[in-house]
PDB file of C-alpha atoms and ligand atoms in Angstrom:
ATOM      1  CA  MET Q 711      38.476  38.056 -52.463  1.00 58.00           C
ATOM      2  CA  MET Q 712      39.868  35.607 -49.927  1.00 72.00           C
ATOM      3  CA  ASN Q 713      41.568  32.581 -51.445  1.00 91.00           C
ATOM      4  CA  LEU Q 714      39.041  29.984 -50.303  1.00 97.00           C
ATOM      5  CA  THR Q 715      39.761  26.254 -50.517  1.00 97.00           C
ATOM      6  CA  VAL Q 716      37.755  23.037 -50.741  1.00 98.00           C
ATOM      7  CA  SER Q 717      38.009  22.706 -46.951  1.00 98.00           C
ATOM      8  CA  ASP Q 718      35.928  25.894 -46.654  1.00 98.00           C
ATOM      9  CA  CYS Q 719      32.985  24.015 -48.223  1.00 98.00           C
ATOM     10  CA  PRO Q 720      31.256  22.017 -45.453  1.00 98.00           C
ATOM     11  CA  ILE Q 721      28.291  19.693 -45.453  1.00 98.00           C
ATOM     12  CA  ILE Q 722      25.622  21.407 -43.339  1.00 98.00           C
ATOM     13  CA  GLU Q 723      22.895  19.554 -41.492  1.00 98.00           C
ATOM     14  CA  ILE Q 724      19.424  20.949 -42.244  1.00 98.00           C
ATOM     15  CA  PRO Q 725      17.156  20.980 -39.176  1.00 98.00           C
ATOM     16  CA  LYS Q 726      14.344  18.464 -39.547  1.00 98.00           C
ATOM     17  CA  ILE Q 727      10.986  18.102 -37.858  1.00 98.00           C
ATOM     18  CA  LYS Q 728      10.005  14.482 -37.781  1.00 97.00           C
ATOM     19  CA  ASP Q 729       6.633  13.036 -36.832  1.00 98.00           C
ATOM     20  CA  TYR Q 730       4.434  10.113 -37.814  1.00 98.00           C
ATOM     21  CA  ARG Q 731       3.399  11.970 -41.010  1.00 98.00           C
ATOM     22  CA  GLY Q 732       6.984  12.160 -42.276  1.00 98.00           C
ATOM     23  CA  ASN Q 733       9.808  14.705 -42.260  1.00 98.00           C
ATOM     24  CA  LEU Q 734       9.844  18.454 -42.743  1.00 98.00           C
ATOM     25  CA  ALA Q 735      13.252  20.088 -43.313  1.00 98.00           C
ATOM     26  CA  VAL Q 736      13.623  23.857 -42.909  1.00 98.00           C
ATOM     27  CA  ILE Q 737      16.389  26.105 -44.278  1.00 98.00           C
ATOM     28  CA  GLU Q 738      16.075  29.322 -42.288  1.00 97.00           C
ATOM     29  CA  LYS Q 739      18.592  32.145 -42.178  1.00 96.00           C
ATOM     30  CA  GLU Q 740      20.618  30.592 -39.330  1.00 96.00           C
ATOM     31  CA  VAL Q 741      21.322  27.456 -41.408  1.00 98.00           C
ATOM     32  CA  ILE Q 742      23.248  29.011 -44.312  1.00 98.00           C
ATOM     33  CA  PRO Q 743      25.605  32.012 -44.164  1.00 97.00           C
ATOM     34  CA  PHE Q 744      24.016  34.067 -46.964  1.00 98.00           C
ATOM     35  CA  THR Q 745      20.733  35.629 -47.977  1.00 98.00           C
ATOM     36  CA  ILE Q 746      18.997  33.671 -50.725  1.00 98.00           C
ATOM     37  CA  ALA Q 747      18.574  35.674 -53.941  1.00 98.00           C
ATOM     38  CA  ARG Q 748      17.737  32.765 -56.288  1.00 98.00           C
ATOM     39  CA  VAL Q 749      16.490  29.184 -56.173  1.00 98.00           C
ATOM     40  CA  TYR Q 750      16.859  26.739 -59.053  1.00 98.00           C
ATOM     41  CA  TYR Q 751      16.981  22.966 -59.432  1.00 98.00           C
ATOM     42  CA  LEU Q 752      18.385  20.341 -61.750  1.00 98.00           C
ATOM     43  CA  PHE Q 753      16.164  17.378 -62.602  1.00 98.00           C
ATOM     44  CA  ASP Q 754      15.688  14.773 -65.361  1.00 98.00           C
ATOM     45  CA  VAL Q 755      19.485  14.654 -65.722  1.00 98.00           C
ATOM     46  CA  PRO Q 756      20.252  11.821 -68.173  1.00 97.00           C
ATOM     47  CA  SER Q 757      22.402   8.980 -66.862  1.00 94.00           C
ATOM     48  CA  GLY Q 758      26.089   9.678 -67.609  1.00 96.00           C
ATOM     49  CA  SER Q 759      25.523  13.405 -67.974  1.00 98.00           C
ATOM     50  CA  ALA Q 760      27.636  15.952 -66.056  1.00 98.00           C
ATOM     51  CA  ARG Q 761      26.742  19.468 -64.905  1.00 98.00           C
ATOM     52  CA  GLY Q 762      28.844  22.295 -63.536  1.00 98.00           C
ATOM     53  CA  GLY Q 763      32.430  22.392 -64.752  1.00 98.00           C
ATOM     54  CA  HIS Q 764      33.000  25.976 -63.720  1.00 98.00           C
ATOM     55  CA  ALA Q 765      33.668  28.303 -60.782  1.00 98.00           C
ATOM     56  CA  HIS Q 766      32.029  31.506 -59.634  1.00 98.00           C
ATOM     57  CA  LYS Q 767      33.964  34.618 -58.702  1.00 98.00           C
ATOM     58  CA  ASN Q 768      31.523  35.888 -56.069  1.00 98.00           C
ATOM     59  CA  LEU Q 769      28.581  33.515 -55.785  1.00 98.00           C
ATOM     60  CA  THR Q 770      27.969  31.301 -52.752  1.00 98.00           C
ATOM     61  CA  GLN Q 771      25.623  28.331 -53.261  1.00 98.00           C
ATOM     62  CA  PHE Q 772      24.017  25.617 -51.148  1.00 98.00           C
ATOM     63  CA  LEU Q 773      23.249  22.313 -52.886  1.00 99.00           C
ATOM     64  CA  VAL Q 774      20.783  19.716 -51.609  1.00 98.00           C
ATOM     65  CA  ALA Q 775      19.915  16.333 -53.136  1.00 98.00           C
ATOM     66  CA  LEU Q 776      16.150  16.581 -52.665  1.00 98.00           C
ATOM     67  CA  SER Q 777      15.775  13.180 -54.275  1.00 98.00           C
ATOM     68  CA  GLY Q 778      18.226  10.513 -55.460  1.00 98.00           C
ATOM     69  CA  SER Q 779      21.958  11.112 -55.445  1.00 98.00           C
ATOM     70  CA  PHE Q 780      24.857  12.652 -57.342  1.00 98.00           C
ATOM     71  CA  ASP Q 781      28.546  13.335 -56.785  1.00 98.00           C
ATOM     72  CA  VAL Q 782      30.129  16.764 -56.491  1.00 98.00           C
ATOM     73  CA  VAL Q 783      33.835  17.219 -57.186  1.00 98.00           C
ATOM     74  CA  LEU Q 784      35.247  20.419 -55.702  1.00 98.00           C
ATOM     75  CA  LYS Q 785      38.614  21.839 -56.786  1.00 98.00           C
ATOM     76  CA  ASP Q 786      40.521  24.876 -55.566  1.00 97.00           C
ATOM     77  CA  GLY Q 787      43.482  24.691 -57.935  1.00 95.00           C
ATOM     78  CA  LYS Q 788      45.500  22.695 -55.397  1.00 95.00           C
ATOM     79  CA  ASP Q 789      43.299  20.151 -53.651  1.00 97.00           C
ATOM     80  CA  GLN Q 790      40.119  18.384 -54.601  1.00 97.00           C
ATOM     81  CA  ASN Q 791      37.286  16.754 -52.692  1.00 98.00           C
ATOM     82  CA  ARG Q 792      34.641  14.340 -53.985  1.00 98.00           C
ATOM     83  CA  LEU Q 793      31.371  14.133 -52.049  1.00 98.00           C
ATOM     84  CA  THR Q 794      28.175  12.223 -52.625  1.00 98.00           C
ATOM     85  CA  LEU Q 795      24.946  14.084 -51.888  1.00 98.00           C
ATOM     86  CA  ASN Q 796      22.115  11.663 -51.218  1.00 98.00           C
ATOM     87  CA  ASN Q 797      20.293  13.001 -48.167  1.00 98.00           C
ATOM     88  CA  PRO Q 798      17.644  15.769 -48.290  1.00 98.00           C
ATOM     89  CA  SER Q 799      18.512  16.818 -44.751  1.00 98.00           C
ATOM     90  CA  LYS Q 800      22.144  17.651 -45.578  1.00 98.00           C
ATOM     91  CA  GLY Q 801      23.465  20.270 -47.985  1.00 98.00           C
ATOM     92  CA  LEU Q 802      26.822  21.295 -49.406  1.00 98.00           C
ATOM     93  CA  LEU Q 803      27.952  24.900 -49.072  1.00 98.00           C
ATOM     94  CA  ILE Q 804      30.113  25.999 -52.022  1.00 98.00           C
ATOM     95  CA  LYS Q 805      32.007  29.213 -51.417  1.00 98.00           C
ATOM     96  CA  PRO Q 806      33.121  31.669 -54.131  1.00 98.00           C
ATOM     97  CA  GLY Q 807      36.154  30.756 -56.225  1.00 98.00           C
ATOM     98  CA  ILE Q 808      35.690  26.977 -55.991  1.00 98.00           C
ATOM     99  CA  TRP Q 809      35.503  24.849 -59.144  1.00 98.00           C
ATOM    100  CA  ARG Q 810      32.633  22.315 -59.103  1.00 98.00           C
ATOM    101  CA  GLU Q 811      31.653  19.328 -61.254  1.00 98.00           C
ATOM    102  CA  LEU Q 812      28.437  17.350 -60.703  1.00 98.00           C
ATOM    103  CA  GLU Q 813      28.245  13.780 -62.016  1.00 98.00           C
ATOM    104  CA  ASN Q 814      26.897  10.256 -61.403  1.00 98.00           C
ATOM    105  CA  PHE Q 815      23.297  11.452 -61.162  1.00 98.00           C
ATOM    106  CA  SER Q 816      20.982   8.639 -60.145  1.00 98.00           C
ATOM    107  CA  SER Q 817      17.680   8.168 -61.885  1.00 98.00           C
ATOM    108  CA  GLY Q 818      15.168  10.649 -60.448  1.00 98.00           C
ATOM    109  CA  ALA Q 819      17.838  12.834 -58.809  1.00 98.00           C
ATOM    110  CA  VAL Q 820      16.837  16.412 -58.040  1.00 98.00           C
ATOM    111  CA  CYS Q 821      19.539  18.955 -57.097  1.00 98.00           C
ATOM    112  CA  LEU Q 822      18.143  22.003 -55.348  1.00 98.00           C
ATOM    113  CA  VAL Q 823      20.418  25.059 -55.422  1.00 98.00           C
ATOM    114  CA  LEU Q 824      20.051  28.124 -53.198  1.00 98.00           C
ATOM    115  CA  ALA Q 825      22.194  30.973 -54.481  1.00 98.00           C
ATOM    116  CA  SER Q 826      23.415  34.224 -52.952  1.00 98.00           C
ATOM    117  CA  ASN Q 827      22.829  36.252 -56.119  1.00 98.00           C
ATOM    118  CA  VAL Q 828      20.801  36.329 -59.300  1.00 98.00           C
ATOM    119  CA  TYR Q 829      22.154  34.743 -62.497  1.00 98.00           C
ATOM    120  CA  GLU Q 830      25.098  36.673 -63.960  1.00 98.00           C
ATOM    121  CA  GLU Q 831      27.148  35.034 -66.701  1.00 98.00           C
ATOM    122  CA  GLU Q 832      30.050  37.460 -65.949  1.00 98.00           C
ATOM    123  CA  ASP Q 833      30.441  35.780 -62.549  1.00 98.00           C
ATOM    124  CA  TYR Q 834      31.345  32.425 -64.178  1.00 98.00           C
ATOM    125  CA  ILE Q 835      34.805  31.065 -65.005  1.00 98.00           C
ATOM    126  CA  ARG Q 836      34.012  28.240 -67.423  1.00 98.00           C
ATOM    127  CA  GLU Q 837      37.529  27.271 -68.606  1.00 98.00           C
ATOM    128  CA  PHE Q 838      39.707  25.320 -66.157  1.00 97.00           C
ATOM    129  CA  GLU Q 839      42.897  26.937 -67.504  1.00 97.00           C
ATOM    130  CA  ALA Q 840      41.419  30.410 -66.897  1.00 97.00           C
ATOM    131  CA  TYR Q 841      40.377  29.229 -63.429  1.00 97.00           C
ATOM    132  CA  GLN Q 842      43.931  28.167 -62.573  1.00 95.00           C
ATOM    133  CA  SER Q 843      45.283  31.557 -63.681  1.00 96.00           C
ATOM    134  CA  TYR Q 844      42.546  33.275 -61.649  1.00 95.00           C
ATOM    135  CA  LYS Q 845      43.540  31.325 -58.504  1.00 93.00           C
ATOM    136  CA  GLN Q 846      47.225  32.137 -58.981  1.00 88.00           C
ATOM    137  CA  ARG Q 847      46.661  35.892 -59.057  1.00 80.00           C
TER     138      ARG Q 847
HETATM  139  C1  T46 P 571      26.159  25.432 -60.474  1.00 63.03           C
HETATM  140  C2  T46 P 571      25.495  24.168 -60.832  1.00 63.03           C
HETATM  141  C3  T46 P 571      25.180  23.313 -59.661  1.00 63.03           C
HETATM  142  C4  T46 P 571      20.097  30.751 -66.381  1.00 63.03           C
HETATM  143  O1  T46 P 571      19.610  31.396 -67.321  1.00 63.03           O
HETATM  144  N1  T46 P 571      19.777  31.060 -65.094  1.00 63.03           N
HETATM  145  C5  T46 P 571      20.279  30.385 -64.042  1.00 63.03           C
HETATM  146  O2  T46 P 571      19.961  30.711 -62.881  1.00 63.03           O
HETATM  147  C6  T46 P 571      21.197  29.318 -64.287  1.00 63.03           C
HETATM  148  C7  T46 P 571      21.817  28.536 -63.134  1.00 63.03           C
HETATM  149  C8  T46 P 571      21.535  29.019 -65.581  1.00 63.03           C
HETATM  150  N2  T46 P 571      20.974  29.724 -66.616  1.00 63.03           N
HETATM  151  C9  T46 P 571      21.299  29.347 -68.002  1.00 63.03           C
HETATM  152  C10 T46 P 571      22.757  29.503 -68.386  1.00 63.03           C
HETATM  153  C11 T46 P 571      22.947  28.403 -69.410  1.00 63.03           C
HETATM  154  O3  T46 P 571      22.555  28.882 -70.687  1.00 63.03           O
HETATM  155  O4  T46 P 571      20.995  27.963 -68.143  1.00 63.03           O
HETATM  156  C12 T46 P 571      21.953  27.331 -68.986  1.00 63.03           C
HETATM  157  C13 T46 P 571      22.602  26.168 -68.246  1.00 63.03           C
HETATM  158  O5  T46 P 571      23.434  26.701 -67.204  1.00 63.03           O
HETATM  159  P1  T46 P 571      24.782  25.991 -66.742  1.00 63.03           P
HETATM  160  O6  T46 P 571      25.454  25.382 -67.914  1.00 63.03           O
HETATM  161  O7  T46 P 571      25.571  26.961 -65.935  1.00 63.03           O
HETATM  162  O8  T46 P 571      24.185  24.835 -65.808  1.00 63.03           O
HETATM  163  P2  T46 P 571      24.948  23.828 -64.861  1.00 63.03           P
HETATM  164  O9  T46 P 571      23.941  22.849 -64.390  1.00 63.03           O
HETATM  165  O10 T46 P 571      26.186  23.307 -65.483  1.00 63.03           O
HETATM  166  O11 T46 P 571      25.407  24.727 -63.600  1.00 63.03           O
HETATM  167  C14 T46 P 571      24.428  25.221 -62.722  1.00 63.03           C
HETATM  168  C15 T46 P 571      24.819  26.606 -62.247  1.00 63.03           C
HETATM  169  O12 T46 P 571      25.067  27.445 -63.389  1.00 63.03           O
HETATM  170  C16 T46 P 571      26.060  26.574 -61.418  1.00 63.03           C
HETATM  171  O13 T46 P 571      26.210  27.800 -60.745  1.00 63.03           O
HETATM  172  O14 T46 P 571      26.910  25.491 -59.518  1.00 63.03           O
HETATM  173  O15 T46 P 571      24.295  24.349 -61.610  1.00 63.03           O
END
């Protein structure tokens, strides 16, 4: 696996069709660089609660704040980047091997996640110390 860094995780603009009835955002295959194998979403996250706190060995994910806002902290073992997602027409691409923490969820926040593979617990690195060793290999 390539040693990807936080700078390999861009915010991507989602094309939007706007008319007097409101907005329609479309994530087609040209928008994200992977085929979607799974869709899930986080909602009703209690104030002060944090999600994530792990990395994936092979999974690529695209996160969108469909409603409300939350912060994502990305770490690659060397650098870190904190972003706020608060716009349903922008998403964050998280490449494999990047540690992520999600926090500061606003009331009513909904985090949509498009994932490149089905759920596999073996793909997770859930201990930061193990993550650092993994990145140093
Ligand atoms: C990520 C952030 C944004 C499943 O059974 N299927 C699934 O597809 C997922 C994602 C989770 N689970 C089970 C595994 C755990 O027993 O649901 C429980 C909670 O999962 P986890 O603690 O990993 O949830 P988060 O919100 O901390 O992390 C999730 C994703 O796992 C992760 O890839 O980037 O959302």
